[in-house]
mmCIF file of C-alpha atoms in Angstrom:
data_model
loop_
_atom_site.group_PDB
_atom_site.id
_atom_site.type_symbol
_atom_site.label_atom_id
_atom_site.label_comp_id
_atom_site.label_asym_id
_atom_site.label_seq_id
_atom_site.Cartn_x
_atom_site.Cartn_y
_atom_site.Cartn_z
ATOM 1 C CA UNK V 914 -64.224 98.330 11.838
ATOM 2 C CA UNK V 915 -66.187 100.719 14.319
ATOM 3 C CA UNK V 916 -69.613 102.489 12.718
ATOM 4 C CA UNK V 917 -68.915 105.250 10.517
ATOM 5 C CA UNK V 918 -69.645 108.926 11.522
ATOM 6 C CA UNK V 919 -69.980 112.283 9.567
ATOM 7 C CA UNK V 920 -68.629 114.853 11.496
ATOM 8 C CA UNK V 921 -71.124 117.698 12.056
ATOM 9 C CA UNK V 922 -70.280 119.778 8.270
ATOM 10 C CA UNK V 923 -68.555 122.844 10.283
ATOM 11 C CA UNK V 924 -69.009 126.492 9.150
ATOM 12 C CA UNK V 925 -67.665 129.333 10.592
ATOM 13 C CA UNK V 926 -70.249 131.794 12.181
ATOM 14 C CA UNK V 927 -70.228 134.155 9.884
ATOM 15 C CA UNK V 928 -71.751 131.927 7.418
ATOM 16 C CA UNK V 929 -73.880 129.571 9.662
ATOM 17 C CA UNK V 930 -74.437 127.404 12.825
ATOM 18 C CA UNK V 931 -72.842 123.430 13.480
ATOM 19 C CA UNK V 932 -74.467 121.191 11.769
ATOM 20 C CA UNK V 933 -75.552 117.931 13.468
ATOM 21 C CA UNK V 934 -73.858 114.695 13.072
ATOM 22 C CA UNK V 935 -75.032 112.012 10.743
ATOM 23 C CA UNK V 936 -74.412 108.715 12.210
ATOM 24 C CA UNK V 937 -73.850 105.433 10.059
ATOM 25 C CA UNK V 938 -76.057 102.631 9.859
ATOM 26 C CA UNK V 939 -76.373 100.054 12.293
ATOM 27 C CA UNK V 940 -73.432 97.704 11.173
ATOM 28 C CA UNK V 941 -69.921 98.023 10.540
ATOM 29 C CA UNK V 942 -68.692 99.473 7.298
ATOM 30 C CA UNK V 943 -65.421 97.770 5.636
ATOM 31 C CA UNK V 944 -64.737 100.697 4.009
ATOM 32 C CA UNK V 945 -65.038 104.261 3.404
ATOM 33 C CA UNK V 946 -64.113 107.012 1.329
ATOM 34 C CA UNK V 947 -64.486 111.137 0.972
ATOM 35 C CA UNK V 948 -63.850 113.674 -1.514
ATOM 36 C CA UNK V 949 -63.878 117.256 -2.320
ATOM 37 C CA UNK V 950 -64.560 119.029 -5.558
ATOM 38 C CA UNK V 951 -63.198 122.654 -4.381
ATOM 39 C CA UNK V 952 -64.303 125.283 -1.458
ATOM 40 C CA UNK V 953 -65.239 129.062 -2.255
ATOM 41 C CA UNK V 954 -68.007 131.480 -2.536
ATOM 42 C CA UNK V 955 -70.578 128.271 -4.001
ATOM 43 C CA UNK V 956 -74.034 129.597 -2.894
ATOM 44 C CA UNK V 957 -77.886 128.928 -4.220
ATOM 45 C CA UNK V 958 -77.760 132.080 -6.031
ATOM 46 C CA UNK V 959 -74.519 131.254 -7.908
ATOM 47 C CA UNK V 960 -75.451 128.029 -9.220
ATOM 48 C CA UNK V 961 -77.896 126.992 -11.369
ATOM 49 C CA UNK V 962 -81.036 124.058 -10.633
ATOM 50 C CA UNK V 963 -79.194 122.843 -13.999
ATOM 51 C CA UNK V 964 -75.397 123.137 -12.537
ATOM 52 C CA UNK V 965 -76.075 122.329 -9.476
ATOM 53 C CA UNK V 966 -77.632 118.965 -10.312
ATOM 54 C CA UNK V 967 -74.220 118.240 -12.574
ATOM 55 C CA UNK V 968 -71.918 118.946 -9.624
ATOM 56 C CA UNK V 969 -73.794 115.980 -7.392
ATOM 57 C CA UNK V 970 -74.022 113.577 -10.607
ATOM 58 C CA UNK V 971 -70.406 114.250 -11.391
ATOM 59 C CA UNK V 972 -69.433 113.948 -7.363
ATOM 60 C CA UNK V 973 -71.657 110.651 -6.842
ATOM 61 C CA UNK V 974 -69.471 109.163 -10.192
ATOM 62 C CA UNK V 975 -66.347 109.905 -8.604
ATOM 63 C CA UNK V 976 -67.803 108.178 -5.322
ATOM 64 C CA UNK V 977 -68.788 105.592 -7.495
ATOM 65 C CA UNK V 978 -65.702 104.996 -8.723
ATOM 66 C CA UNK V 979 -63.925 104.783 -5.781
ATOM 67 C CA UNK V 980 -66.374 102.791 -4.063
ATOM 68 C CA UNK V 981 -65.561 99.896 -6.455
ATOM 69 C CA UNK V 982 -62.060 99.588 -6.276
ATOM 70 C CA UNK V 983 -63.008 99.230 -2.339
ATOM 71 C CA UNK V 984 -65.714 97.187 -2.919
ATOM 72 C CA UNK V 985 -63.743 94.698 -4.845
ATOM 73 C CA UNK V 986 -60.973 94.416 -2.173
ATOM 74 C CA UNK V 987 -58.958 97.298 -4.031
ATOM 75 C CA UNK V 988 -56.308 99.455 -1.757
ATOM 76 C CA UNK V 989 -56.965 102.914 -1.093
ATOM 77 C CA UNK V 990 -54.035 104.449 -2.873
ATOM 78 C CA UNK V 991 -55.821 102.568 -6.328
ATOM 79 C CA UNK V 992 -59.664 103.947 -4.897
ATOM 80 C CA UNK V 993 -58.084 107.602 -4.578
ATOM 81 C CA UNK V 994 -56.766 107.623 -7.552
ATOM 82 C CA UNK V 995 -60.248 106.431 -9.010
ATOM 83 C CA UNK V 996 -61.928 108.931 -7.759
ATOM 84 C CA UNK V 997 -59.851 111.927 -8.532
ATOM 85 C CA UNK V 998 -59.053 110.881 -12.143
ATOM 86 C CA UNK V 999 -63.340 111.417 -12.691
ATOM 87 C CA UNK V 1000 -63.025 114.649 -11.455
ATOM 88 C CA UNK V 1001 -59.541 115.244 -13.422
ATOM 89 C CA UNK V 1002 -61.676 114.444 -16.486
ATOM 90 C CA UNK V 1003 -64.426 116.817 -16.192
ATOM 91 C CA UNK V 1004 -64.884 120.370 -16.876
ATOM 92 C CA UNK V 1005 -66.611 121.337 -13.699
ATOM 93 C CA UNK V 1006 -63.588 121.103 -11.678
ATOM 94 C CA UNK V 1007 -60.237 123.099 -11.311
ATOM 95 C CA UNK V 1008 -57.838 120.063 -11.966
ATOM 96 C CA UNK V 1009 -56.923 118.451 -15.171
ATOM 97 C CA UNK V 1010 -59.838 119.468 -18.024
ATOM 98 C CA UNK V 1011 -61.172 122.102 -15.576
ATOM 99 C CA UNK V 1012 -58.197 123.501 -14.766
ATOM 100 C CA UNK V 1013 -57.783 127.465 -14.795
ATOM 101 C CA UNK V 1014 -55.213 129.532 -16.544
ATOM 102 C CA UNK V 1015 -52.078 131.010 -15.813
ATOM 103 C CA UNK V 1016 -51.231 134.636 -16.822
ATOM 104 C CA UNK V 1017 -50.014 133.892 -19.604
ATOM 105 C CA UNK V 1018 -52.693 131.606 -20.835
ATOM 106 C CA UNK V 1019 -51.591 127.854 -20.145
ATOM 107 C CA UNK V 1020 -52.403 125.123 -17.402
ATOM 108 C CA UNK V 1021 -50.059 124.300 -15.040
ATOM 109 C CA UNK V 1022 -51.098 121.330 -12.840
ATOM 110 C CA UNK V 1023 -50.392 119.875 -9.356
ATOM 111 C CA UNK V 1024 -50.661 117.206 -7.395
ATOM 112 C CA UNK V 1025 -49.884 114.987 -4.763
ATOM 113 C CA UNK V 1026 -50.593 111.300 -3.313
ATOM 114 C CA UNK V 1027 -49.626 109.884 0.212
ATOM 115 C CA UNK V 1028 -50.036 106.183 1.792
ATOM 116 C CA UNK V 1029 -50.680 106.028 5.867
ATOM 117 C CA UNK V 1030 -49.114 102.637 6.192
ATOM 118 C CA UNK V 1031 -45.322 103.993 5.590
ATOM 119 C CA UNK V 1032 -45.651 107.427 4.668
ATOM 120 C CA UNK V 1033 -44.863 106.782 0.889
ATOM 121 C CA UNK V 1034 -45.452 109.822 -1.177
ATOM 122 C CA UNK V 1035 -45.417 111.605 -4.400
ATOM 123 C CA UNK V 1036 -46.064 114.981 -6.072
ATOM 124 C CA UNK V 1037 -45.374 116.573 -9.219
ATOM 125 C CA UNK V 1038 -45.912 120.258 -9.874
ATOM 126 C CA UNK V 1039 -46.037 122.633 -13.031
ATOM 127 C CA UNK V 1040 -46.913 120.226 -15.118
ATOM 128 C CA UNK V 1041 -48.592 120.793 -18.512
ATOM 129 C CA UNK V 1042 -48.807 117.845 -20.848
ATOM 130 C CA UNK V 1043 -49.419 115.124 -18.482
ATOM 131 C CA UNK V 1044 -53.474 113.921 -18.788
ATOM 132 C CA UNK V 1045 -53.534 112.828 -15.015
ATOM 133 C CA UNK V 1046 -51.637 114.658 -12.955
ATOM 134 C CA UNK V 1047 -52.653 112.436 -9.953
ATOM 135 C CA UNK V 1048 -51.412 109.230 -12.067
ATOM 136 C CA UNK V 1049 -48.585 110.711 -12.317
ATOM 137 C CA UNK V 1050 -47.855 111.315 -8.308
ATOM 138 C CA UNK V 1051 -48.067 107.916 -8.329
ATOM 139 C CA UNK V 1052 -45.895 106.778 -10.494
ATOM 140 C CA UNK V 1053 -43.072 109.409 -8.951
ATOM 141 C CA UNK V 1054 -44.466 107.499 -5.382
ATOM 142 C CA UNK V 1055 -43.733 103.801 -6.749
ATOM 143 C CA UNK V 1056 -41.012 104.276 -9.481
ATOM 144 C CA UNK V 1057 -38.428 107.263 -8.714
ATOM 145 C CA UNK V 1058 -36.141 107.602 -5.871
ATOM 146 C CA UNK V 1059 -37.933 111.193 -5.188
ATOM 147 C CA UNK V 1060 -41.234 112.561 -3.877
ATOM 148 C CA UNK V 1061 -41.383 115.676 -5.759
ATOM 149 C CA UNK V 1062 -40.826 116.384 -9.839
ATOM 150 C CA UNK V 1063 -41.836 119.836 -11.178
ATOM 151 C CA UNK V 1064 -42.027 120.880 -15.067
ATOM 152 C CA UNK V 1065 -40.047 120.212 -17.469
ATOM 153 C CA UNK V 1066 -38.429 117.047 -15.520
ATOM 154 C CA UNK V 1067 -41.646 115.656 -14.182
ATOM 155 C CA UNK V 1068 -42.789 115.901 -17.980
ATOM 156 C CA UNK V 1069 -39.957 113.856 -19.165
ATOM 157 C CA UNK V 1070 -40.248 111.216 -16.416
ATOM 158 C CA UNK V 1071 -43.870 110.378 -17.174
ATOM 159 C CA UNK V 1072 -43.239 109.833 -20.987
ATOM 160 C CA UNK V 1073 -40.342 107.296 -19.346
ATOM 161 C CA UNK V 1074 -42.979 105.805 -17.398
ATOM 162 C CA UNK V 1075 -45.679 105.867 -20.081
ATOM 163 C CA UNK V 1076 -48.822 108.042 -18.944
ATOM 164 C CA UNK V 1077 -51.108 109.532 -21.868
ATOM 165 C CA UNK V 1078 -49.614 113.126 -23.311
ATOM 166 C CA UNK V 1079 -51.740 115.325 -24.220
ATOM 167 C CA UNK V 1080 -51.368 119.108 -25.789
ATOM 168 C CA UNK V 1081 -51.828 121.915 -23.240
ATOM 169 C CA UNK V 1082 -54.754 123.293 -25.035
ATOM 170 C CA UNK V 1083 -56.733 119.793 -23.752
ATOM 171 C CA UNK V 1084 -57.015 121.107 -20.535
ATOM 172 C CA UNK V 1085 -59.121 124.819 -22.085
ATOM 173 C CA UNK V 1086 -62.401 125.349 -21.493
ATOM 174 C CA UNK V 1087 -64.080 128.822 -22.321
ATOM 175 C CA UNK V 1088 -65.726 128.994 -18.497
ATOM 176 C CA UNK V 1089 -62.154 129.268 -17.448
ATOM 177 C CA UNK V 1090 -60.791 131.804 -20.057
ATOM 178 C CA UNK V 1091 -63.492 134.087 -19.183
ATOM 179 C CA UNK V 1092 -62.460 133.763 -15.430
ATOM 180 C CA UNK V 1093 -58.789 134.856 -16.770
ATOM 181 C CA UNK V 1094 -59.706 137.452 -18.506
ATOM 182 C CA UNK V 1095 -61.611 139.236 -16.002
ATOM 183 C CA UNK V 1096 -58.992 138.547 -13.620
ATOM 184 C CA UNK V 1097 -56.806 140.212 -15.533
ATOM 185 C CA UNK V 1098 -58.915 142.745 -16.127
ATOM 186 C CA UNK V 1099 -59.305 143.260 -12.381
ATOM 187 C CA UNK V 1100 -55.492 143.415 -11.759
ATOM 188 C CA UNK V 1101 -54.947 146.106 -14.487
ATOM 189 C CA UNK V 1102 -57.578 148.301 -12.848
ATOM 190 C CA UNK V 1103 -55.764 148.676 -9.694
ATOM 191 C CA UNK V 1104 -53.775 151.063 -8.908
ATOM 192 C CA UNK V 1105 -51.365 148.387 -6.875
ATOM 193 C CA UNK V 1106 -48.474 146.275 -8.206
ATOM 194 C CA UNK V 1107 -49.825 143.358 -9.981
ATOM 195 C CA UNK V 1108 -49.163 140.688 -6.414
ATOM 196 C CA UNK V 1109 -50.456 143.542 -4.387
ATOM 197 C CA UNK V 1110 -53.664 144.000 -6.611
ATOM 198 C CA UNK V 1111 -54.048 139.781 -7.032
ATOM 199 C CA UNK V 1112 -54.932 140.019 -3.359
ATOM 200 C CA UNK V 1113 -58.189 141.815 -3.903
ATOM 201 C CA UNK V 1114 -59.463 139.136 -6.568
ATOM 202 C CA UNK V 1115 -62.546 137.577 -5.558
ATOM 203 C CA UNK V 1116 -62.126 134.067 -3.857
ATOM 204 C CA UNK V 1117 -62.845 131.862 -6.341
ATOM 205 C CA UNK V 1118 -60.232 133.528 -8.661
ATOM 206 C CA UNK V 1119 -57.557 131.952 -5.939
ATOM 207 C CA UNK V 1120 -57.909 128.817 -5.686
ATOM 208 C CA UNK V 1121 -60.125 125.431 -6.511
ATOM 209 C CA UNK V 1122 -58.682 121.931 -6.136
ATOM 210 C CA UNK V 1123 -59.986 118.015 -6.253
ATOM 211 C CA UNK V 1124 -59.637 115.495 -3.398
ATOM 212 C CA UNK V 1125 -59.874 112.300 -1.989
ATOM 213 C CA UNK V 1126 -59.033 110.201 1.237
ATOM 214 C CA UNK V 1127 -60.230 106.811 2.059
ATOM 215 C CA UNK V 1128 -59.794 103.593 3.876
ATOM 216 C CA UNK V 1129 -59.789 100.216 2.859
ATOM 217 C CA UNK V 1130 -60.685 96.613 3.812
ATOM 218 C CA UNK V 1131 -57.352 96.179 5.824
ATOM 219 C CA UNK V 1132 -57.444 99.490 7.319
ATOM 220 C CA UNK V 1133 -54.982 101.660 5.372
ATOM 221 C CA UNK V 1134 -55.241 104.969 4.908
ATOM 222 C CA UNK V 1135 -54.687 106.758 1.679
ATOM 223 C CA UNK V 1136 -55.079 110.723 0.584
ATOM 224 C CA UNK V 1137 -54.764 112.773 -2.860
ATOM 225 C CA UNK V 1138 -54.967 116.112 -4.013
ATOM 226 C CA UNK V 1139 -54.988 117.159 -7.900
ATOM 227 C CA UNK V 1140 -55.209 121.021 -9.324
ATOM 228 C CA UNK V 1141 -54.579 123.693 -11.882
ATOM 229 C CA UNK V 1142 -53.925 126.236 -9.018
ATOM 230 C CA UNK V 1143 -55.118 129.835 -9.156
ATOM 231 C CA UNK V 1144 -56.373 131.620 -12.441
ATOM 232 C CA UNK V 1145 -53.722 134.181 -13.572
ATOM 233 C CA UNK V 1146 -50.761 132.649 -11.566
ATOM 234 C CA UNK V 1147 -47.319 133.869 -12.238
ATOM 235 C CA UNK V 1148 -43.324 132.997 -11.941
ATOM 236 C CA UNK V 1149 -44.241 129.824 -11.457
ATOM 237 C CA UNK V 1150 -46.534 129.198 -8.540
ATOM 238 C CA UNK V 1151 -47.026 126.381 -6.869
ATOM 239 C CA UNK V 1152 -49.461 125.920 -4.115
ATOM 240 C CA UNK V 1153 -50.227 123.745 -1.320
ATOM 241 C CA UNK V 1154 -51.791 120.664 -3.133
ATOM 242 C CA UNK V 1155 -48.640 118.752 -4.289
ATOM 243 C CA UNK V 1156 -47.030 120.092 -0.741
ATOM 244 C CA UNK V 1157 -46.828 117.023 1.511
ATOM 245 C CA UNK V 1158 -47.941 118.075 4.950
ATOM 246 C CA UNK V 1159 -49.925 121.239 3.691
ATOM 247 C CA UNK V 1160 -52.311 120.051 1.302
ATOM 248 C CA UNK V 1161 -52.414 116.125 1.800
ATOM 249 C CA UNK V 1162 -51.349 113.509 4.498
ATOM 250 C CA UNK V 1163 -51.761 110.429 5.365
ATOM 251 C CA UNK V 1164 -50.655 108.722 8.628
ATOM 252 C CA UNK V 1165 -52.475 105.222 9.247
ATOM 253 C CA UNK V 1166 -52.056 106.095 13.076
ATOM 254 C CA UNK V 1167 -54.175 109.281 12.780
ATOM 255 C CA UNK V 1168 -55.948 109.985 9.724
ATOM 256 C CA UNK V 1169 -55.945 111.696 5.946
ATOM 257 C CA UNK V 1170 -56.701 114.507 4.954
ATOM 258 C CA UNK V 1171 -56.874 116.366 1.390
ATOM 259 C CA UNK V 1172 -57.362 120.334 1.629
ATOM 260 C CA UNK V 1173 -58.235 122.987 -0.998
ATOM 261 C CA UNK V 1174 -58.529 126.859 -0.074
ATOM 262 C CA UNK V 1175 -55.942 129.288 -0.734
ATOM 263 C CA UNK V 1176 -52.828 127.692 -0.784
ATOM 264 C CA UNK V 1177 -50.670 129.834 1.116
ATOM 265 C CA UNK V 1178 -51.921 129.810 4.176
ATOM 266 C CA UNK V 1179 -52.254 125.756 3.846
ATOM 267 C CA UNK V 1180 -48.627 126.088 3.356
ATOM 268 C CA UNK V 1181 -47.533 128.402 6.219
ATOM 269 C CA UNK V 1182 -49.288 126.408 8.284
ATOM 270 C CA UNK V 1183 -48.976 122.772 7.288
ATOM 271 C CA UNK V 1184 -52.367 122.355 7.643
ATOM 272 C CA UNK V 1185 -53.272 118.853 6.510
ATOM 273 C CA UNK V 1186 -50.128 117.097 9.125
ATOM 274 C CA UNK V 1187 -50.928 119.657 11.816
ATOM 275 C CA UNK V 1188 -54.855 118.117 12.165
ATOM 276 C CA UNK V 1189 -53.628 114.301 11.970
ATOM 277 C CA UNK V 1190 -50.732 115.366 14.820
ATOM 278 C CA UNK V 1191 -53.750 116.777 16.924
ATOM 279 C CA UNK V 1192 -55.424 113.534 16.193
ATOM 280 C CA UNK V 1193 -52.498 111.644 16.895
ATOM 281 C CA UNK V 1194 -50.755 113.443 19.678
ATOM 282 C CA UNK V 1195 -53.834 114.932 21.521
ATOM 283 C CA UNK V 1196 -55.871 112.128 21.101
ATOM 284 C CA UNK V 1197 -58.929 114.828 19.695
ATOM 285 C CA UNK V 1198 -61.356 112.924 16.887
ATOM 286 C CA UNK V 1199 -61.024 114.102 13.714
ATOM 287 C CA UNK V 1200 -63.946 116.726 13.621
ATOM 288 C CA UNK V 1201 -62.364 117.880 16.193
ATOM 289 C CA UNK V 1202 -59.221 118.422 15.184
ATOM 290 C CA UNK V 1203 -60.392 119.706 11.879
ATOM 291 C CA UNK V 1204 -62.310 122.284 13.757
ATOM 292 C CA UNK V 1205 -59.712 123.463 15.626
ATOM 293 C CA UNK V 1206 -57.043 124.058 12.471
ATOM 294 C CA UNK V 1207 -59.863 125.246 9.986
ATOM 295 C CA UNK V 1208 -61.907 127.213 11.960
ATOM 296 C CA UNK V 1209 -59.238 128.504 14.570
ATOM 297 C CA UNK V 1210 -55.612 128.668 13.352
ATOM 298 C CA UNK V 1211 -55.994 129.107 9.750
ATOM 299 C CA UNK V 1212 -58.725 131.508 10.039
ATOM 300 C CA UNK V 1213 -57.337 133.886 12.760
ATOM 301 C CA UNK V 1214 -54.792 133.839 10.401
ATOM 302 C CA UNK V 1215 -56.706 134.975 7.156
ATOM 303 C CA UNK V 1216 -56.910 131.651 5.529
ATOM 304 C CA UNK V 1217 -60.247 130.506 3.907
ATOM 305 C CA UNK V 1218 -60.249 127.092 2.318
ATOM 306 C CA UNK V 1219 -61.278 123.489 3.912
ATOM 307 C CA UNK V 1220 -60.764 119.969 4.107
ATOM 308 C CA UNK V 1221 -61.583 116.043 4.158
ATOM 309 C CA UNK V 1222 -59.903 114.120 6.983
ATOM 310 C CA UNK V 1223 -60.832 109.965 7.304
ATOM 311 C CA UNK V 1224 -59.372 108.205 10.520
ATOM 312 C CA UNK V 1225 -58.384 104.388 10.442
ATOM 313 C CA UNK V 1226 -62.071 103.166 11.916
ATOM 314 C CA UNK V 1227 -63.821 105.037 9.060
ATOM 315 C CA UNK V 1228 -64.558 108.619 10.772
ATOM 316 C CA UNK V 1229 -64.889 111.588 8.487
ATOM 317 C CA UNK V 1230 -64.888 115.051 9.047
ATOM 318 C CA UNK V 1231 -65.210 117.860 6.260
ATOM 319 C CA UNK V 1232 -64.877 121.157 8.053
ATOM 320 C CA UNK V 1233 -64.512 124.516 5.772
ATOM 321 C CA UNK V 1234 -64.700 128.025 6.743
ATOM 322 C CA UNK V 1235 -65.984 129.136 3.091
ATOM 323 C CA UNK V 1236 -70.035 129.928 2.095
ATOM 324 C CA UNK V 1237 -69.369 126.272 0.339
ATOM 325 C CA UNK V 1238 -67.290 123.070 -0.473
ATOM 326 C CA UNK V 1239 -68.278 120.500 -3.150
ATOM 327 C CA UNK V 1240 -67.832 117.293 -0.575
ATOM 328 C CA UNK V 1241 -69.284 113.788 -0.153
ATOM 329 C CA UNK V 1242 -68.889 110.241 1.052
ATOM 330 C CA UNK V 1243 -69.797 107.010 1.217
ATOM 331 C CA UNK V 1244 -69.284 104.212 4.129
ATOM 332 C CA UNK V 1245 -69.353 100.405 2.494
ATOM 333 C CA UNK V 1246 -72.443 100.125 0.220
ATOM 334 C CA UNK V 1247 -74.597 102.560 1.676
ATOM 335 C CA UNK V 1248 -75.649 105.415 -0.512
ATOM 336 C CA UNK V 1249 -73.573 108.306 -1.440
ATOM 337 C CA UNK V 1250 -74.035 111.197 0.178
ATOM 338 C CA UNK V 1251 -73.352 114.858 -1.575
ATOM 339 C CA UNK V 1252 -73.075 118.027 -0.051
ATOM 340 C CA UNK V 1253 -72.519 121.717 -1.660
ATOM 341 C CA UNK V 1254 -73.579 124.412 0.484
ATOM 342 C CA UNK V 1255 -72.842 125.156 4.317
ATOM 343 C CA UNK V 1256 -76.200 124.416 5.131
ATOM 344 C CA UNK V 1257 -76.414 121.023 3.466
ATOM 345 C CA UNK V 1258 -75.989 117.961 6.069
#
């Protein structure tokens, strides 16, 4: 496999300039993985010395975890799935534990998981007693005729299948009831509709999602995406995470990609196929082609959010167009690398 880059970290210009790129070390790398933890308005002055320092420690566990399912010889799908499931399990992040609230006070979770070497897939969505949402995509990937189960039916199939239940109230955490309640405290204020008057939450009310993308040993290509949504969703939402084509893909003659950001526009624009096509079609590298999606059509179009993108020789870009994205990597047994803030290399 070629040397491993990191794409320059990409910001838009209202928030700061390109970063330079980090280049690997002087030999190959078998393998190589990225995640996300979530974009938004994640700044100095919003996070703690204290918070800040649990947001790398949690990020460089989920590396970790990934890393040795890699390390060992383990396919990508498996490393993904690794990786996400630590994040799933912590409080820090909007998917599983983490998750935010709907309106009217639950969890409903999403998420999706995609292979490059065939283009298997699976999602569920609206799910609420499932433990690992991303487990679950799996199973719906490997053992069902489908790619997408939602609620009640998705529920049902991974009892058949036997992934840990647990009671919706597993996924609360006070942090995230708080963020509901002002939310909802927001909408009431307004003199709009209550979708009208959503619009004018603050960013991080919309959206907040967990990633990851890798490739393995053989040179497959894997992507996964696992959320709770947006806090005070209604009528059944669903966003772009368990979306094939808008919030994961994974196309081993391209590259993967897992996006968070507001899910909408992810959708509308199918953002996480449209960058591998530009890799794959217009020959562009993937910092390239993530600059051109996340920093031209998504934001002309009003879309904040960003993304992780790997390529089959190991190439990773992580372009956003938000103040910050929890993001990091690793490349073979080098050391992990974790980045919050637009600024951060």
């Amino acid at each position: 496999m070629k040397k491993l880059y990191l794409s320059a970290l990409l910001a838009t210009a209202a928030f700061g300039s390109l970063l330079p790129a980090v280049e690997a070390d002087d030999h190959d790398v078998e393998y190589a993985m990225a995640i996300h933890g979530g974009a938004g308005t994640i700044t100095r002055a919003n996070l703690t010395a204290e918070q800040e320092q649990a947001y790398k420690d949690k990020l460089t566990e989920a590396l970790e975890a990934g890393r040795k399912v890699l390390k060992e010889g383990g396919d990508s799908t498996t490393a993904v799935i690794a990786a996400i499931q630590v994040m799933e399990e912590s409080p820090l992040f909007n998917s599983g534990k983490g998750a935010v609230y709907t309106w009217d006070g639950e969890h409903e979770l999403d998420a999706s998981l995609m292979e490059g070497l065939n283009g298997n897939a699976g999602a569920v969505a609206g799910v609420k007693t499932v433990k690992s949402p991303i487990e679950l995509a799996r199973e719906v990937m490997e053992e069902s005729v489908h790619v997408m189960l939602s609620g009640e039916g998705a529920e049902q199939f991974s009892r058949q299948q036997g992934l840990e239940q647990v009671e919706n109230s597993y996924f609360n955490t006070e942090h995230r009831y708080q963020q509901l309640q002002n939310a909802k405290e927001t909408i009431k204020k307004s003199e709009q509709p209550e979708q009208q008057a959503w619009e004018y939450l603050d960013l991080d009310y919309k959206y907040g999602t967990v990633g990851a993308v890798a490739v393995d040993k053989n040179g497959l290509l894997s992507a996964g995406t696992s959320t709770g949504g947006m806090t005070a969703k209604r009528y059944g939402r669903i966003g772009d995470s368990p979306i094939i084509g808008a919030g994961t893909w994974a196309d081993n003659d391209s590259c993967a990609v897992s996006a968070t950001g507001h899910g909408e526009y992810f959708i509308r624009f199918h953002v996480a196929a449209d960058i591998c096509s530009r890799v794959k079609y217009k020959g562009l590298s993937v910092s390239e082609a993530g600059d051109e999606v996340i920093h031209g059509v998504l934001e002309q179009a009003g879309g904040t959010g960003g993304v992780i993108i790997i390529d089959a020789e190991g190439n990773i870009a992580m372009p956003f167009n938000t103040e910050g994205m929890y993001r990091g990597y690793i490349k073979g047994e080098g050391d992990a690398h974790i980045a919050i803030y637009n600024e951060d290399e």
